[in-house]
Coordinates of C-alpha atoms in Angstrom, one line a residue:
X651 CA 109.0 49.1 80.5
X652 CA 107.1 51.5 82.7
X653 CA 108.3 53.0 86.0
X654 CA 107.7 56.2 87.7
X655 CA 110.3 58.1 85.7
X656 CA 108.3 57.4 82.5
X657 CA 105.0 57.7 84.4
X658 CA 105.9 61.0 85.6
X659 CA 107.4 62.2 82.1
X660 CA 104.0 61.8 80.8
X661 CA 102.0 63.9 83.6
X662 CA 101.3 67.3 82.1
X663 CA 103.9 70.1 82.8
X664 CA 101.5 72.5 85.7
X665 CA 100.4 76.1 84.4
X666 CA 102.8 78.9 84.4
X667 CA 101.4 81.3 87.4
X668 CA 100.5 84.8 86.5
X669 CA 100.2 87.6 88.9
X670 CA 98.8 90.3 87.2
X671 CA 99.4 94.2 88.9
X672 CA 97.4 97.1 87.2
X673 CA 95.5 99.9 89.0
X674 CA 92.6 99.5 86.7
X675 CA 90.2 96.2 87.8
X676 CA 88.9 96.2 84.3
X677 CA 92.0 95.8 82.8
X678 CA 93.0 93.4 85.3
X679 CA 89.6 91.3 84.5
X680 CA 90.4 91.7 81.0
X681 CA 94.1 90.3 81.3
X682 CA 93.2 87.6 83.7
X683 CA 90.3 86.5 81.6
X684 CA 93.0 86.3 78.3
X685 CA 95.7 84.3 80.0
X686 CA 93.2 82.2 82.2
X687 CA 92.1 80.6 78.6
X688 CA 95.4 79.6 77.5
X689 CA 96.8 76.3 77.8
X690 CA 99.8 76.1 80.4
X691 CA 98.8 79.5 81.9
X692 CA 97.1 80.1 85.0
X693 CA 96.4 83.8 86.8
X694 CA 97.7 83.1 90.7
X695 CA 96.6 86.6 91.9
X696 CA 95.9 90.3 90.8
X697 CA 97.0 93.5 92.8
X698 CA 96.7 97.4 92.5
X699 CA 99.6 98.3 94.4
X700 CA 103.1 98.1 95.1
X701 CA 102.5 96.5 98.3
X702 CA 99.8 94.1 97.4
X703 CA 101.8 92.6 94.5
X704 CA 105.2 92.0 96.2
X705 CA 103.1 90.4 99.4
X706 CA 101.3 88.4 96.2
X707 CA 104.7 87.4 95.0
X708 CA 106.2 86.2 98.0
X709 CA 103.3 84.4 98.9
X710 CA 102.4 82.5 95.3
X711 CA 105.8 82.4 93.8
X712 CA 104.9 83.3 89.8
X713 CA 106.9 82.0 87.5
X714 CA 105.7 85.4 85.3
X715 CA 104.6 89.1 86.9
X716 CA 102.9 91.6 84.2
X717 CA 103.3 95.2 85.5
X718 CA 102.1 98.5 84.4
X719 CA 104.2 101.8 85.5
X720 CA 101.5 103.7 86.6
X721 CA 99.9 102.5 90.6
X722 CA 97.9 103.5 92.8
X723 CA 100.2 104.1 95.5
X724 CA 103.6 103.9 94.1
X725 CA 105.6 103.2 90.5
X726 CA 105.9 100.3 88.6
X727 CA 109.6 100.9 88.1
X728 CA 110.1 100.6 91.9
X729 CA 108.2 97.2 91.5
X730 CA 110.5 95.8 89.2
X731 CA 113.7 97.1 90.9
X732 CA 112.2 95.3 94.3
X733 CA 111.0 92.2 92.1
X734 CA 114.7 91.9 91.0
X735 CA 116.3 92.2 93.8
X736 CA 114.1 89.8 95.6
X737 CA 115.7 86.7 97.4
X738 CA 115.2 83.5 96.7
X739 CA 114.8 81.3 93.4
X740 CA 113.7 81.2 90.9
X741 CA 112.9 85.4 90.3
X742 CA 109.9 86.0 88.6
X743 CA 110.3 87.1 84.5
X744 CA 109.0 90.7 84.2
X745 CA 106.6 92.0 81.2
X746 CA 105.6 95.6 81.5
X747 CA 102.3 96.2 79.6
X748 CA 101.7 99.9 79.6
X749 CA 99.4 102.9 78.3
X750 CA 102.6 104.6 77.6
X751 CA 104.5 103.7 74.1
X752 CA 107.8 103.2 75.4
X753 CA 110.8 104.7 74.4
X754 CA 112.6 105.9 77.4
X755 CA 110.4 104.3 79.8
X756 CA 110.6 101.0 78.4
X757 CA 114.5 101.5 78.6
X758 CA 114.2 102.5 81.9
X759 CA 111.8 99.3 83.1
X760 CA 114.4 97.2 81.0
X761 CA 117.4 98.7 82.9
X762 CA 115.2 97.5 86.1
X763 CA 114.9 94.3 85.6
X764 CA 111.7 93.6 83.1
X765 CA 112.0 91.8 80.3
X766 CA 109.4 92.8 78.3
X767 CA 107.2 95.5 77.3
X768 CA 104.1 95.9 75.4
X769 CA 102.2 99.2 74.8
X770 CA 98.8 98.4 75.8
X771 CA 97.8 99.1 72.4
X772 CA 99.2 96.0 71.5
X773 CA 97.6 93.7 73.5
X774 CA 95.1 92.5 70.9
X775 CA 97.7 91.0 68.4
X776 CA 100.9 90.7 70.5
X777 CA 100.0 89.9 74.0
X778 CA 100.2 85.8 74.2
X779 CA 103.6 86.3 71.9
X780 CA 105.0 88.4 74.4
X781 CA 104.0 86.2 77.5
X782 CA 104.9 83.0 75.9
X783 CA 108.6 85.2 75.0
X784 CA 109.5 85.7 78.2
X785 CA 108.4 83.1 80.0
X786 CA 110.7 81.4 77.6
X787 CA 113.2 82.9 78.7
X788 CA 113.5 85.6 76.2
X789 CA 112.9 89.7 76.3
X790 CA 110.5 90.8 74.2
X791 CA 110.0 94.5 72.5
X792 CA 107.1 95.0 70.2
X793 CA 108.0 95.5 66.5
X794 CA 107.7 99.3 66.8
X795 CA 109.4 100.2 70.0
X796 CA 112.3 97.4 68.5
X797 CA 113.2 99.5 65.6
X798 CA 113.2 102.5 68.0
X799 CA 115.7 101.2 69.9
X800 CA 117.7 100.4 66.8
X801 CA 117.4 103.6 65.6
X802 CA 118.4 104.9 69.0
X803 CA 121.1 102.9 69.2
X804 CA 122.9 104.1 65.3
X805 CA 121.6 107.9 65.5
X806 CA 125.1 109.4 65.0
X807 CA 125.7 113.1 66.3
X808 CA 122.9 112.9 68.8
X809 CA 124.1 114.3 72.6
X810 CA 125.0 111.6 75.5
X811 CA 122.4 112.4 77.3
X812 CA 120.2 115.2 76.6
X813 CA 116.6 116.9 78.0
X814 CA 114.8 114.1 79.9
X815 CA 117.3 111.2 79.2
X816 CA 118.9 112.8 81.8
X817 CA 116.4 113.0 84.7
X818 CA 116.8 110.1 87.5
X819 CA 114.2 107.6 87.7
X820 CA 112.9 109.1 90.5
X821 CA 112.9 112.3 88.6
X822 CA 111.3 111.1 85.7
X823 CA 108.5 109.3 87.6
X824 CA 107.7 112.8 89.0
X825 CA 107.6 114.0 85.9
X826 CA 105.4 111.7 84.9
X827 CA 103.0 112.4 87.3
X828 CA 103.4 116.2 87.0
X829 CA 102.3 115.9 83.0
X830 CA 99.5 113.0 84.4
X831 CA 97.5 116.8 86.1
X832 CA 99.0 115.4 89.8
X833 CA 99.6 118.1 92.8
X834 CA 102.8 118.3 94.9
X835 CA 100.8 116.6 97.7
X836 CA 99.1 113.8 95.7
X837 CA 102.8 113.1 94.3
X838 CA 103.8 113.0 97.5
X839 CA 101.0 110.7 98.6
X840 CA 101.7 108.3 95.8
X841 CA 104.9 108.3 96.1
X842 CA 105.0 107.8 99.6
X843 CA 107.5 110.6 100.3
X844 CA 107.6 114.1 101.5
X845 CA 106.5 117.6 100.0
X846 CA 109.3 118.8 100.6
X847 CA 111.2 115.8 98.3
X848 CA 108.7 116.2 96.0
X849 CA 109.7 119.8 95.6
X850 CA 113.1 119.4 95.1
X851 CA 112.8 117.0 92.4
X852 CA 110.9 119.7 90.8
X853 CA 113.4 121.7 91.0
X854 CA 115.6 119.4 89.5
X855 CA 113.6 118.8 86.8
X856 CA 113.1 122.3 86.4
X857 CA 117.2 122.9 86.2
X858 CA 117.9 119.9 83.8
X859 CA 115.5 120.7 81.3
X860 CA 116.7 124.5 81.2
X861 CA 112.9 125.7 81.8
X862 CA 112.1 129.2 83.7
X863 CA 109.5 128.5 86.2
X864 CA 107.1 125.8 87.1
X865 CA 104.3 126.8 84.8
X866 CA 107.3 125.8 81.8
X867 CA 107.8 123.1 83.8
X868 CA 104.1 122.1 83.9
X869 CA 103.7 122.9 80.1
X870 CA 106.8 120.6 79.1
X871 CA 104.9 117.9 81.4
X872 CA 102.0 117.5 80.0
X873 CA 103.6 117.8 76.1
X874 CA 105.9 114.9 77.2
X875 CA 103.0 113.0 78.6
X876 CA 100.4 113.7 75.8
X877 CA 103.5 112.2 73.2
X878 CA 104.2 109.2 75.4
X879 CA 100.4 108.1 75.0
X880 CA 99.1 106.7 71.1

């Protein structure tokens, strides 16, 4: 017997839509180029910015949004926090795919609402695993920053929260960007808030990690950012 419920049960499932947000066209071109060649995937849109991908994702609705924490004009942890507390269903599922190895950031972009991350590193051997994951409705930790986490988690005698675990996000991004060679100013600019803000987060920073003066501050920075990259 054939009717339109068994008609329609054979008509392909449509593509999963991908918007794709990275500061870097290359890598975009190179990501969209990946997923566009994959059965059920599809790449809806690409944007640089904070701004561009959440107007993207109100406008196309994708069922997956790959971020990286470092954009143009803004953070990708911000991104996730907005994408997550967007209205309307169903919210997009969230794979971070980042220069930076993870650890503490990819706990922090978990704890935003992603549900994935993948050092860029990775994206040879691991990146259509770690779509497919999540857009089954799964997280996803690459095999390295997994056993991380477990070793994180059953590391006896280690303090509550020590050195940068204790730094805000907001804090964190800023030092981040400190460690990336940024100015106050260009902070600022990226960050879209003031100098002055921008300032007392350094100062923050400064306090919580028990360092002297902002050339510590500086130096701690750029070690933190030098062992966050492979």
């Amino acid at each position: 017997m054939s009717d339109a419920r068994t008609t329609a049960k054979r008509l392909p499932a449509a593509p999963a839509q991908v918007l794709i947000v990275d500061d870097h066209p290359l890598v975009r071109e190179g990501l969209a180029a990946r997923l566009s060649s994959q059965p059920g995937l599809q790449v809806c849109g690409e944007a640089a910015t904070v701004d561009e991908a959440l107007a993207l994702a109100r406008a196309m609705r994708p069922a997956l949004v790959i971020v990286d924490l470092a954009l143009r004009n803004g953070s990708g942890l911000d991104l996730i926090k907005q994408l997550a507390r967007e209205r309307g269903a169903p919210r997009p599922r969230i794979l971070v795919v980042s220069a930076y190895e993870g650890g503490l950031l990819a706990e922090r972009a978990l704890h935003a609402g992603a549900h994935g991350y993948i050092n860029k590193q990775e994206l040879q051997g691991s990146l259509l695993e770690a779509v497919r994951t999540v857009l089954g409705g799964s997280n996803y930790l690459g095999p390295e920053l997994k056993q991380r986490f477990i070793d994180h988690a059953f590391i006896s005698h280690r303090p509550a929260r020590s050195g940068i675990e204790a730094l805000s996000d907001r804090e964190l991004q800023v030092f981040q960007l400190i460690g990336a060679g940024k100015s106050t100013r260009a902070i600022a600019r990226q960050l879209h808030v003031s100098i002055h803000t921008v300032e007392s987060h350094r100062e923050k920073i400064r306090l919580k990690l028990n360092l002297h003066d902002g050339s510590e501050l500086l130096q701690a920075a750029i070690e933190w950012a030098r062992e966050s990259f492979r």
